[in-house]
């Protein structure tokens, strides 16, 4: 197809003329027939399951037979809606799944509430929903309840999706941010900064061409692979907004410890590194959407590292540091030239915002 | 205070000059220090509870000891953010609480995800959060998880709040839209259309002065009062977007029955009725946020009606109709002059949108 026959809408490359020219209108949010049509024709086909199709005010599900419940929520906004490696649909499912699995939970159910901007082409919505569907299938979760509102043109930005997840924490698992212990090993599942740079590149804001793909992915399988080989997992965290630096600072603060990482061990993709260097960004502060930080007792570090490397989303796992006693609530980095510097949290806005 | 000393921002009347001139900036959504400050200074004080304060990726809660779980989600958008009788904060809590109680559930936990527009005055956010707090306290639910994103100026509309609720359905309760039975009685807990007209009035879109207050309220207490006197409750539903007409049509469709209502029994506040007449609106299609439709076995209708009238949110309860066999999936209304007409669902957009 020649370039003249394509248009890019919300980051989605489409043939021109558009096959489907229907758009979201205010009536789709009225609660009447148009809302019913939108729900039954556009939302039910990808998300079809008996609980959702019942169409009541709330979904009714059986209580899990054992374990505690984990509950997490996230609002998802991104421009463009579609970018190399992902889109807002995949992001909205993976983001909440990852928050659940970072508490050791097995995701069970998701809810999704949508705010659509008047004028949004319906095929853009459909493409996002299809992506939610396939990501939910990958993660083994059901979308059991939803809601849609329509905002006037210029009062929203295409599609906003808030997802909430409920999961079950099997007995015996106890991972949380305050659980890092002196002597623990810090692992990260792969290269840092891919998501943030991919979104910037998709916006044309890098000022040069770059083949960078977002890492957005649900990490339930990687987490289960870890629990399959170790009962000594202390902290799991996905380094999203604010990047690895912010995530490690949160853990250091919650656990009252120092985390010491080694600059030479931090995995960064060469294209991301080059782009960051040209733009003056630090990949430690750039968002990831498919990476996992694992803090594990030293005795299990080797088996956990090996299990992670065996999983498709963990092939690039690196051992990047250790948990120390002091200075408390700090993250330090041994630099490549032998020095040590404090790695602080992001203050203000580092990048043109990507979420 | 004279009018010159006041400003109205997002529907909130404030003294001028503004005491707090801090606004939401993009950095508040970066995930770094500014996000941390916003969360700890603005969100934690009203919502403080041990589960939320733990600050992990997901909240961890104990599984209820018995009963099924109900899960519901709603996106809340309204302009202005503050209106007579309510605001987006009260709306966001009551809306989701009411979806849970309409399944017979006792609300346990809420999550809240916020999309804030760059430039929003922080005191407007604080006022909305205080309102969420007091409504959550009224409803006896804890807000256990949250998330905040910031959209660029002009890419959102002040504050959007998506709430998700989890509740416990005590054993023995079975209310759902497909459960209306021929011979059942239809009750409604009070006047219709108050919320929709109050929001329109607050926008100055009525073209005349009107003292109409929104009915937005959490209905957990009203529902528990009903279950306290009857085990023969078949359907509960809150007639929000699309109004009573749309809600009854949904029930008629789900249950495969006809619902016949009497025009003279439909409760409408005189100011709402006058405003609707002048504007050509039908209060049957206007949104409510604190009303309940109850479909109950005929034998229990009297005790349920009495129990509803005894509750502060049900003093205006009326018996408005009955469930019949045919024509299936239809709502009919006996008019004041002795005729019968079909009451259809809302098609398209009746009103200037209010949500």
XYZ file of C-alpha atoms in Angstrom:
710
model
C 0.000 0.000 0.000
C 1.427 3.391 -0.919
C 1.728 6.128 1.678
C -1.010 8.120 -0.015
C -3.456 5.348 0.789
C -2.753 5.414 4.519
C -3.743 7.669 7.357
C -2.491 7.593 10.928
C -5.176 8.202 13.551
C -4.317 7.970 17.235
C -1.113 6.222 16.199
C -3.024 3.578 14.244
C -2.048 3.178 10.585
C -5.247 2.668 8.566
C -6.089 2.279 4.897
C -7.656 5.307 3.238
C -10.518 5.768 2.495
C -11.629 4.551 5.918
C -13.778 1.466 5.711
C -15.712 2.408 8.838
C -16.483 6.053 9.281
C -18.715 5.737 12.325
C -17.583 7.792 15.305
C -18.428 8.076 18.983
C -21.173 10.640 19.589
C -22.599 12.053 22.808
C -25.675 9.833 22.474
C -23.418 6.808 23.073
C -23.107 8.024 26.657
C -26.790 8.795 27.221
C -27.674 5.490 28.844
C -30.362 4.853 26.221
C -30.561 2.877 22.993
C -27.293 4.157 21.540
C -25.431 3.162 24.707
C -27.058 -0.268 24.555
C -26.037 -0.621 20.891
C -22.448 0.425 21.602
C -22.199 -2.043 24.479
C -23.765 -4.991 22.681
C -22.088 -4.448 19.296
C -18.686 -3.131 20.311
C -17.925 -4.209 23.889
C -19.639 -7.593 24.242
C -18.086 -9.370 21.235
C -14.476 -9.151 22.470
C -15.249 -9.526 26.179
C -18.049 -12.079 26.000
C -18.348 -14.121 29.209
C -21.424 -15.214 31.179
C -20.743 -12.914 34.143
C -20.434 -9.799 31.986
C -23.291 -10.719 29.641
C -25.753 -10.874 32.528
C -25.828 -7.075 32.182
C -26.642 -6.204 35.792
C -25.389 -3.253 37.826
C -22.606 -5.328 39.339
C -20.944 -8.613 38.441
C -21.482 -11.487 40.861
C -18.635 -13.960 41.359
C -17.778 -16.764 43.747
C -15.439 -15.938 46.603
C -12.052 -17.699 46.186
C -11.776 -20.739 48.432
C -8.608 -19.637 50.181
C -6.012 -16.893 50.421
C -6.272 -13.155 50.801
C -7.566 -10.815 48.096
C -5.457 -8.224 46.271
C -7.217 -5.221 44.735
C -5.575 -2.634 42.486
C -6.673 0.177 40.187
C -5.000 2.258 37.492
C -6.098 5.013 35.130
C -4.509 4.695 31.699
C -3.923 7.636 29.399
C -1.400 7.614 26.578
C -0.849 9.497 23.343
C -0.730 8.169 20.723
C -3.190 5.406 21.570
C -1.205 2.961 19.408
C 2.588 2.790 19.445
C 5.259 0.235 18.455
C 4.887 -2.803 20.709
C 1.581 -1.865 22.280
C -1.467 0.329 22.655
C -3.761 1.677 25.365
C -5.763 -1.570 25.441
C -2.781 -3.806 26.165
C -1.435 -1.207 28.593
C -4.699 -1.033 30.544
C -4.808 -4.797 31.108
C -1.083 -5.404 31.656
C -0.737 -2.422 33.997
C -3.327 -3.660 36.462
C -2.370 -7.335 36.122
C 1.212 -6.357 36.966
C 0.148 -4.424 40.061
C -1.659 -7.538 41.288
C 1.155 -9.992 40.576
C 3.633 -7.686 42.328
C 1.708 -8.508 45.529
C 2.069 -12.217 44.755
C -1.536 -12.432 43.587
C -2.975 -14.572 40.800
C -5.252 -12.227 38.808
C -8.891 -13.355 38.648
C -11.087 -10.508 37.439
C -10.779 -7.104 35.833
C -13.245 -4.262 35.506
C -12.797 -1.587 32.862
C -14.320 1.871 32.716
C -13.951 3.950 29.590
C -14.101 7.673 28.961
C -14.413 8.193 25.211
C -14.021 11.503 23.414
C -16.832 12.515 21.084
C -15.606 12.043 17.503
C -13.400 9.026 18.227
C -13.579 6.665 15.223
C -15.300 3.476 16.357
C -12.713 1.260 14.652
C -10.031 2.812 16.880
C -12.082 1.790 19.920
C -12.578 -1.669 18.442
C -8.862 -2.092 17.859
C -8.142 -1.118 21.476
C -10.787 -3.561 22.749
C -9.377 -6.395 20.651
C -5.995 -5.705 22.196
C -7.514 -5.748 25.704
C -9.148 -9.055 24.852
C -5.938 -10.731 23.723
C -3.935 -9.359 26.654
C -6.626 -10.508 29.118
C -6.562 -13.957 27.528
C -2.785 -14.032 27.798
C -3.062 -13.121 31.499
C -5.938 -15.527 32.185
C -8.268 -12.853 33.590
C -11.910 -12.187 32.805
C -13.273 -8.702 32.277
C -16.457 -8.993 34.344
C -17.796 -5.440 34.565
C -17.491 -2.218 32.628
C -18.814 1.279 32.129
C -18.602 3.854 29.362
C -19.009 7.608 29.452
C -18.640 10.016 26.538
C -16.958 13.402 27.013
C -17.510 16.304 24.639
C -14.939 16.829 21.893
C -11.894 18.531 23.404
C -12.783 17.447 26.957
C -10.865 14.144 26.802
C -8.153 12.607 24.612
C -9.467 9.748 22.504
C -9.766 6.919 25.019
C -9.074 6.829 28.750
C -9.330 3.393 30.380
C -9.412 2.781 34.127
C -8.997 -0.857 35.068
C -9.375 -2.439 38.474
C -8.176 -5.945 39.211
C -8.981 -8.475 41.894
C -6.649 -11.392 42.524
C -6.090 -14.181 45.003
C -2.877 -14.398 47.015
C -2.093 -18.073 47.668
C -1.353 -18.804 51.335
C 2.327 -18.497 52.223
C 3.173 -15.676 49.836
C 4.142 -12.429 51.512
C 5.700 -9.886 49.167
C 5.402 -6.154 49.730
C 7.489 -3.010 49.538
C 8.415 -3.010 53.241
C 9.895 -6.516 53.052
C 13.404 -5.919 51.614
C 16.043 -7.301 54.011
C 19.728 -6.548 54.393
C 21.724 -9.011 52.273
C 18.955 -9.528 49.685
C 19.805 -9.563 45.993
C 18.137 -7.192 43.485
C 17.259 -8.556 40.045
C 15.644 -6.806 37.090
C 14.003 -8.780 34.297
C 15.433 -6.912 31.287
C 16.262 -3.670 29.530
C 15.029 -0.386 30.994
C 13.244 2.528 29.363
C 11.826 0.752 26.306
C 8.204 1.799 26.904
C 8.874 5.474 27.542
C 11.138 5.877 24.540
C 8.812 3.900 22.242
C 5.929 6.251 23.090
C 8.099 9.328 22.592
C 9.297 7.971 19.257
C 5.705 7.283 18.186
C 4.921 10.929 18.893
C 7.740 12.023 16.609
C 9.305 13.798 19.586
C 12.724 12.173 19.389
C 13.702 14.262 16.390
C 15.156 11.187 14.696
C 14.062 7.734 13.568
C 14.364 4.954 16.123
C 13.237 1.321 16.091
C 12.216 1.048 19.728
C 9.333 -1.143 20.845
C 7.438 -0.826 24.101
C 7.867 -3.750 26.496
C 4.228 -3.649 27.660
C 3.307 -7.179 28.807
C 1.434 -8.984 31.593
C 3.920 -10.502 34.030
C 1.755 -13.147 35.726
C 3.700 -15.996 34.105
C 7.099 -14.595 35.030
C 5.968 -14.152 38.630
C 4.558 -17.691 38.853
C 7.844 -19.022 37.451
C 9.634 -17.260 40.320
C 7.341 -18.593 43.032
C 7.731 -22.074 41.534
C 11.430 -22.120 42.481
C 11.586 -20.008 45.660
C 9.738 -19.353 48.905
C 12.143 -16.540 49.781
C 10.831 -13.754 47.524
C 10.628 -10.507 49.518
C 9.620 -7.730 47.112
C 8.240 -7.630 43.565
C 7.626 -4.319 41.833
C 7.098 -3.174 38.237
C 9.118 -0.012 37.543
C 6.538 2.046 35.615
C 6.195 5.856 35.927
C 9.370 7.302 37.391
C 11.391 4.291 36.241
C 13.697 1.965 38.179
C 15.185 4.829 40.223
C 11.830 5.826 41.659
C 10.756 2.224 42.299
C 13.953 1.373 44.186
C 13.644 4.568 46.242
C 10.087 3.603 47.204
C 11.263 0.173 48.354
C 14.252 1.649 50.252
C 11.888 4.055 52.017
C 9.212 1.453 52.799
C 11.739 -1.112 54.065
C 14.057 1.365 55.822
C 17.133 0.041 53.987
C 19.752 1.131 51.467
C 19.726 -0.366 47.982
C 23.063 -0.371 46.198
C 23.108 -0.975 42.454
C 25.923 -1.228 39.929
C 25.781 1.005 36.863
C 27.577 -1.504 34.642
C 24.945 -4.154 35.377
C 21.888 -2.022 34.444
C 20.483 -3.471 31.203
C 19.646 -0.857 28.543
C 18.911 -1.539 24.887
C 21.519 0.149 22.614
C 18.850 2.138 20.686
C 17.305 3.342 23.951
C 20.733 4.219 25.311
C 21.598 6.167 22.155
C 18.294 8.037 22.189
C 18.631 8.839 25.895
C 22.162 10.141 25.379
C 21.138 12.420 22.525
C 18.201 13.819 24.512
C 19.839 14.000 27.918
C 17.494 11.468 29.535
C 18.525 8.908 32.120
C 17.027 5.464 31.408
C 16.834 4.883 35.174
C 13.923 7.353 35.229
C 12.098 6.246 32.080
C 8.877 4.193 32.338
C 8.696 0.449 31.751
C 5.478 -1.555 31.346
C 6.753 -5.125 31.173
C 9.690 -5.293 33.556
C 9.948 -6.720 37.028
C 12.190 -5.855 39.957
C 12.724 -8.844 42.242
C 14.265 -8.652 45.705
C 15.109 -12.138 46.902
C 17.017 -13.742 49.762
C 20.652 -14.235 48.669
C 20.438 -18.026 48.979
C 17.752 -18.238 46.279
C 19.125 -15.559 43.950
C 20.736 -18.020 41.516
C 17.688 -20.256 41.038
C 15.383 -17.271 40.696
C 17.685 -15.610 38.170
C 17.774 -18.829 36.152
C 13.979 -19.253 36.272
C 13.503 -15.681 35.109
C 15.916 -16.101 32.204
C 13.961 -19.179 31.121
C 10.748 -17.141 30.786
C 10.082 -15.240 27.517
C 9.601 -11.948 29.420
C 12.740 -12.441 31.519
C 15.443 -13.470 29.057
C 17.390 -10.285 29.764
C 17.399 -10.690 33.564
C 20.351 -9.097 35.365
C 21.518 -9.105 38.954
C 21.896 -5.377 39.498
C 22.512 -4.871 43.200
C 22.102 -5.740 46.857
C 20.203 -4.506 49.905
C 22.427 -2.903 52.589
C 21.833 -1.459 56.033
C 22.922 2.165 55.571
C 22.372 4.909 54.606
C 18.730 4.030 55.334
C 16.047 4.933 52.788
C 18.628 5.656 50.084
C 19.538 4.235 46.695
C 23.247 4.360 45.816
C 24.867 3.490 42.510
C 28.456 2.360 41.979
C 29.377 4.072 38.731
C 31.370 2.572 35.901
C 34.411 4.646 36.837
C 34.478 3.423 40.425
C 32.607 6.208 42.246
C 29.331 6.076 44.150
C 26.413 8.459 43.709
C 22.981 8.881 45.229
C 20.113 7.930 42.904
C 17.194 10.125 43.927
C 13.534 9.948 42.921
C 12.404 11.875 39.913
C 11.472 15.425 40.850
C 9.143 17.297 38.560
C 8.760 16.184 34.981
C 11.738 14.550 33.262
C 10.255 13.779 29.905
C 7.508 15.079 27.756
C 4.769 13.185 29.589
C 3.880 9.763 28.285
C 1.137 8.810 30.741
C -19.796 38.347 51.333
C -20.528 40.536 48.322
C -20.615 39.048 44.858
C -17.429 40.865 43.922
C -15.552 38.856 46.551
C -16.601 35.469 45.160
C -15.548 33.390 42.206
C -17.178 30.247 40.878
C -14.723 27.608 39.700
C -16.012 24.225 38.535
C -19.317 25.103 40.184
C -17.637 25.778 43.537
C -18.280 29.201 45.066
C -15.018 30.416 46.622
C -13.896 33.598 48.327
C -11.730 35.910 46.247
C -8.761 36.359 46.426
C -8.142 32.608 46.434
C -6.461 31.420 49.591
C -4.750 28.529 47.785
C -3.479 29.229 44.324
C -1.639 25.949 43.787
C -2.758 24.022 40.716
C -2.262 20.548 39.288
C 0.771 20.412 36.985
C 2.033 17.654 34.696
C 4.752 16.782 37.211
C 2.040 15.573 39.597
C 1.533 12.681 37.195
C 5.206 11.854 36.653
C 5.430 9.138 39.286
C 8.249 10.975 41.063
C 8.503 13.296 44.027
C 5.624 15.569 42.995
C 3.305 12.557 42.639
C 4.422 11.344 46.066
C 3.756 14.791 47.550
C 0.304 15.007 45.947
C -0.613 11.561 47.245
C 0.676 12.031 50.767
C -0.533 15.610 51.255
C -3.803 15.615 49.317
C -5.081 12.030 49.013
C -3.933 10.337 52.225
C -5.411 12.805 54.764
C -9.070 12.265 53.753
C -8.734 8.550 52.911
C -6.331 7.479 55.644
C -6.679 3.786 56.483
C -4.026 1.126 57.151
C -4.675 -0.791 53.913
C -4.277 2.291 51.722
C -1.357 3.747 53.682
C 0.729 0.628 53.100
C 1.412 2.181 49.687
C 1.975 -1.014 47.704
C 0.957 -1.760 44.120
C -2.252 -3.455 45.245
C -4.282 -3.437 48.446
C -4.430 -6.713 50.353
C -7.645 -7.554 52.191
C -9.178 -10.569 53.920
C -11.650 -12.603 51.913
C -15.204 -12.294 53.355
C -16.159 -15.351 55.387
C -19.292 -16.161 53.428
C -21.459 -15.104 50.507
C -20.671 -14.268 46.915
C -18.771 -11.182 45.790
C -20.267 -8.316 43.790
C -17.930 -6.165 41.685
C -18.929 -2.980 39.878
C -17.191 -0.076 38.155
C -18.244 3.360 36.965
C -16.511 6.303 35.317
C -17.762 9.634 36.631
C -17.668 12.831 34.614
C -19.869 15.822 35.336
C -19.795 19.540 34.620
C -19.849 21.572 36.760
C -17.923 19.508 39.298
C -20.016 21.030 42.114
C -23.784 21.500 41.872
C -26.688 21.986 44.304
C -27.009 18.842 46.409
C -23.775 17.180 45.338
C -20.485 17.094 43.488
C -18.290 14.674 41.535
C -16.820 13.254 44.746
C -20.172 12.294 46.287
C -21.352 11.072 42.874
C -18.311 8.821 42.388
C -18.826 7.047 45.722
C -22.638 6.890 45.715
C -22.775 5.721 42.077
C -20.670 2.632 42.664
C -22.118 1.908 46.117
C -25.584 1.960 44.542
C -24.577 -0.456 41.784
C -23.389 -2.881 44.470
C -26.449 -2.596 46.706
C -28.717 -3.118 43.682
C -27.281 -6.652 43.558
C -28.111 -7.103 47.248
C -24.479 -6.603 48.235
C -23.088 -4.903 51.326
C -20.298 -2.629 50.058
C -16.872 -3.391 51.536
C -14.149 -1.666 49.520
C -13.772 0.994 46.873
C -10.891 1.870 44.589
C -10.660 5.274 42.951
C -8.628 6.308 39.926
C -8.362 9.967 39.030
C -7.600 11.746 35.781
C -6.821 15.374 36.622
C -6.537 18.184 34.107
C -3.384 20.274 34.247
C -4.289 23.641 35.796
C -6.988 22.311 38.132
C -6.843 24.316 41.381
C -5.726 21.966 44.156
C -8.433 23.211 46.534
C -11.072 22.034 44.041
C -9.524 18.562 44.168
C -9.389 18.735 47.956
C -13.057 19.690 48.156
C -13.999 16.728 45.930
C -11.887 14.356 48.046
C -13.481 15.610 51.284
C -16.856 14.893 49.747
C -15.737 11.375 48.741
C -14.536 10.856 52.291
C -17.823 11.851 53.913
C -19.898 9.844 51.414
C -17.681 6.780 51.919
C -18.089 7.152 55.683
C -21.850 7.425 55.265
C -21.816 4.230 53.173
C -19.421 2.376 55.486
C -16.888 1.595 52.746
C -13.116 1.998 52.777
C -11.189 3.432 49.840
C -8.313 0.940 49.738
C -6.496 1.685 46.474
C -6.118 4.594 44.100
C -4.236 6.004 41.149
C -3.781 9.454 39.683
C -2.830 10.544 36.191
C -2.549 14.088 34.901
C -3.759 15.017 31.401
C -2.535 18.098 29.569
C -4.688 21.215 29.749
C -7.598 20.815 27.332
C -7.262 17.003 27.212
C -9.620 16.353 30.154
C -12.285 18.301 32.043
C -11.183 19.149 35.587
C -11.575 15.826 37.385
C -12.650 12.412 36.121
C -13.080 9.725 38.789
C -13.481 6.020 38.084
C -14.519 4.022 41.112
C -14.740 0.261 41.472
C -16.517 -1.397 44.353
C -16.386 -4.844 45.885
C -19.179 -6.033 48.145
C -20.391 -9.178 49.863
C -23.795 -10.648 49.037
C -25.195 -12.340 52.167
C -26.411 -15.890 51.502
C -30.075 -16.070 50.527
C -30.251 -12.810 48.618
C -30.885 -13.160 44.889
C -31.796 -9.918 43.172
C -31.007 -9.271 39.535
C -32.572 -7.771 36.438
C -33.847 -11.087 35.083
C -35.802 -11.841 38.262
C -39.038 -9.800 37.819
C -42.059 -12.099 38.014
C -45.616 -11.677 36.796
C -47.736 -10.212 39.596
C -44.819 -8.356 41.262
C -45.296 -4.788 42.456
C -43.041 -1.922 41.283
C -42.039 0.724 43.835
C -39.874 3.811 43.387
C -38.272 5.534 46.360
C -39.105 9.160 45.493
C -39.234 11.993 42.985
C -37.685 11.517 39.551
C -35.333 13.735 37.581
C -33.891 15.794 40.444
C -30.247 15.043 39.638
C -30.427 15.749 35.919
C -32.280 19.020 36.334
C -30.050 20.171 39.209
C -26.956 19.734 37.039
C -28.576 21.524 34.102
C -29.615 24.364 36.398
C -26.064 24.614 37.782
C -24.839 25.038 34.228
C -27.204 27.939 33.700
C -28.779 25.972 30.850
C -32.377 26.109 32.073
C -32.741 29.743 31.017
C -34.464 30.546 34.306
C -33.795 30.312 38.054
C -34.734 27.053 39.749
C -34.150 25.733 43.259
C -33.561 22.098 42.386
C -31.155 19.909 44.355
C -29.573 16.699 43.136
C -30.682 13.575 45.001
C -27.211 11.975 44.881
C -26.937 9.629 47.888
C -25.646 6.164 48.815
C -28.568 3.757 49.129
C -27.015 0.989 51.258
C -29.202 1.869 54.263
C -32.415 1.961 52.275
C -31.605 -1.430 50.748
C -30.770 -2.997 54.116
C -34.073 -1.645 55.494
C -35.851 -3.470 52.673
C -34.069 -6.787 53.238
C -34.823 -6.456 56.957
C -38.570 -6.823 56.277
C -38.741 -9.081 53.195
C -37.156 -12.158 51.690
C -39.187 -11.730 48.499
C -37.247 -8.896 46.809
C -36.757 -9.728 43.119
C -35.110 -6.722 41.453
C -33.376 -3.584 42.732
C -32.098 -0.962 40.300
C -31.043 2.684 40.518
C -32.489 4.665 37.585
C -29.437 6.743 36.605
C -28.571 7.662 32.974
C -31.633 7.220 30.775
C -33.949 7.599 33.784
C -36.766 5.378 35.027
C -38.010 4.622 31.503
C -34.697 3.111 30.430
C -34.245 1.186 33.695
C -37.714 -0.385 33.493
C -37.136 -1.315 29.844
C -33.884 -3.051 30.800
C -35.680 -5.062 33.481
C -38.575 -5.926 31.135
C -36.069 -7.121 28.533
C -33.917 -9.104 30.977
C -36.911 -10.758 32.668
C -39.001 -11.257 29.507
C -42.029 -9.533 31.050
C -44.195 -6.441 30.623
C -44.028 -3.668 33.202
C -47.133 -1.504 33.457
C -46.886 1.793 35.304
C -49.451 4.490 36.094
C -48.661 8.032 35.078
C -50.569 9.573 37.994
C -48.457 7.627 40.501
C -45.033 8.757 39.161
C -43.540 11.107 41.765
C -42.055 14.317 40.331
C -41.064 17.408 42.311
C -43.154 20.447 41.237
C -40.035 22.504 40.320
C -38.665 19.640 38.245
C -42.039 19.148 36.586
C -42.294 22.862 35.763
C -38.747 22.962 34.366
C -39.345 19.812 32.297
C -42.573 21.223 30.880
C -40.924 24.476 29.845
C -38.022 22.670 28.189
C -39.946 19.792 26.660
C -38.175 17.111 28.722
C -39.846 14.002 30.098
C -38.814 13.326 33.727
C -39.093 9.593 32.997
C -35.865 9.928 30.994
C -33.927 12.241 33.298
C -31.090 10.855 35.465
C -31.413 10.160 39.191
C -28.519 9.412 41.530
C -30.281 8.608 44.799
C -33.436 6.754 43.838
C -34.257 3.078 43.949
C -36.626 0.953 41.884
C -37.835 -2.086 43.844
C -39.672 -5.032 42.306
C -41.159 -7.173 45.050
C -43.569 -10.088 45.381
C -47.099 -8.679 45.822
C -47.477 -10.220 49.262
C -44.584 -8.181 50.693
C -45.303 -4.920 48.846
C -46.998 -3.212 51.795
C -44.291 -3.948 54.372
C -41.543 -2.997 51.940
C -43.299 0.241 51.011
C -43.677 1.096 54.703
C -40.022 0.280 55.446
C -38.898 2.470 52.558
C -41.037 5.401 53.708
C -39.459 5.128 57.155
C -35.958 5.626 55.715
C -34.685 9.192 55.138
C -33.911 8.422 51.457
C -37.300 6.765 50.864
C -39.863 9.128 52.386
C -41.381 9.791 48.949
C -41.817 6.103 48.035
C -44.674 5.374 45.617
C -46.195 2.177 44.256
C -46.053 2.945 40.550
C -46.968 -0.267 38.761
C -47.065 -4.026 38.349
C -45.323 -6.750 36.356
C -47.543 -8.411 33.694
C -47.067 -11.226 31.226
C -47.562 -9.473 27.896
C -46.520 -7.759 25.731
C -43.138 -9.248 26.678
C -40.123 -6.957 27.000
C -42.262 -3.818 26.981
C -43.041 -0.984 29.373
C -46.573 0.420 29.167
C -47.984 3.456 30.927
C -51.621 4.118 31.771
C -51.926 7.837 31.177
C -53.826 10.310 33.339
C -56.597 10.556 30.747
C -57.219 6.795 30.645
C -55.152 5.737 27.636
C -52.139 3.419 27.470
C -48.872 4.171 25.703
C -45.567 2.387 25.169
C -42.667 3.841 27.153
C -39.572 3.183 25.071
C -35.892 3.525 25.962
C -34.197 6.817 25.316
C -32.849 6.952 21.783
C -30.032 9.372 21.089
C -29.471 12.309 23.372
C -32.450 13.791 25.192
C -30.768 16.471 27.191
C -27.635 18.498 27.023
C -25.389 15.807 28.469
C -24.944 15.784 32.220
C -22.642 12.780 32.596
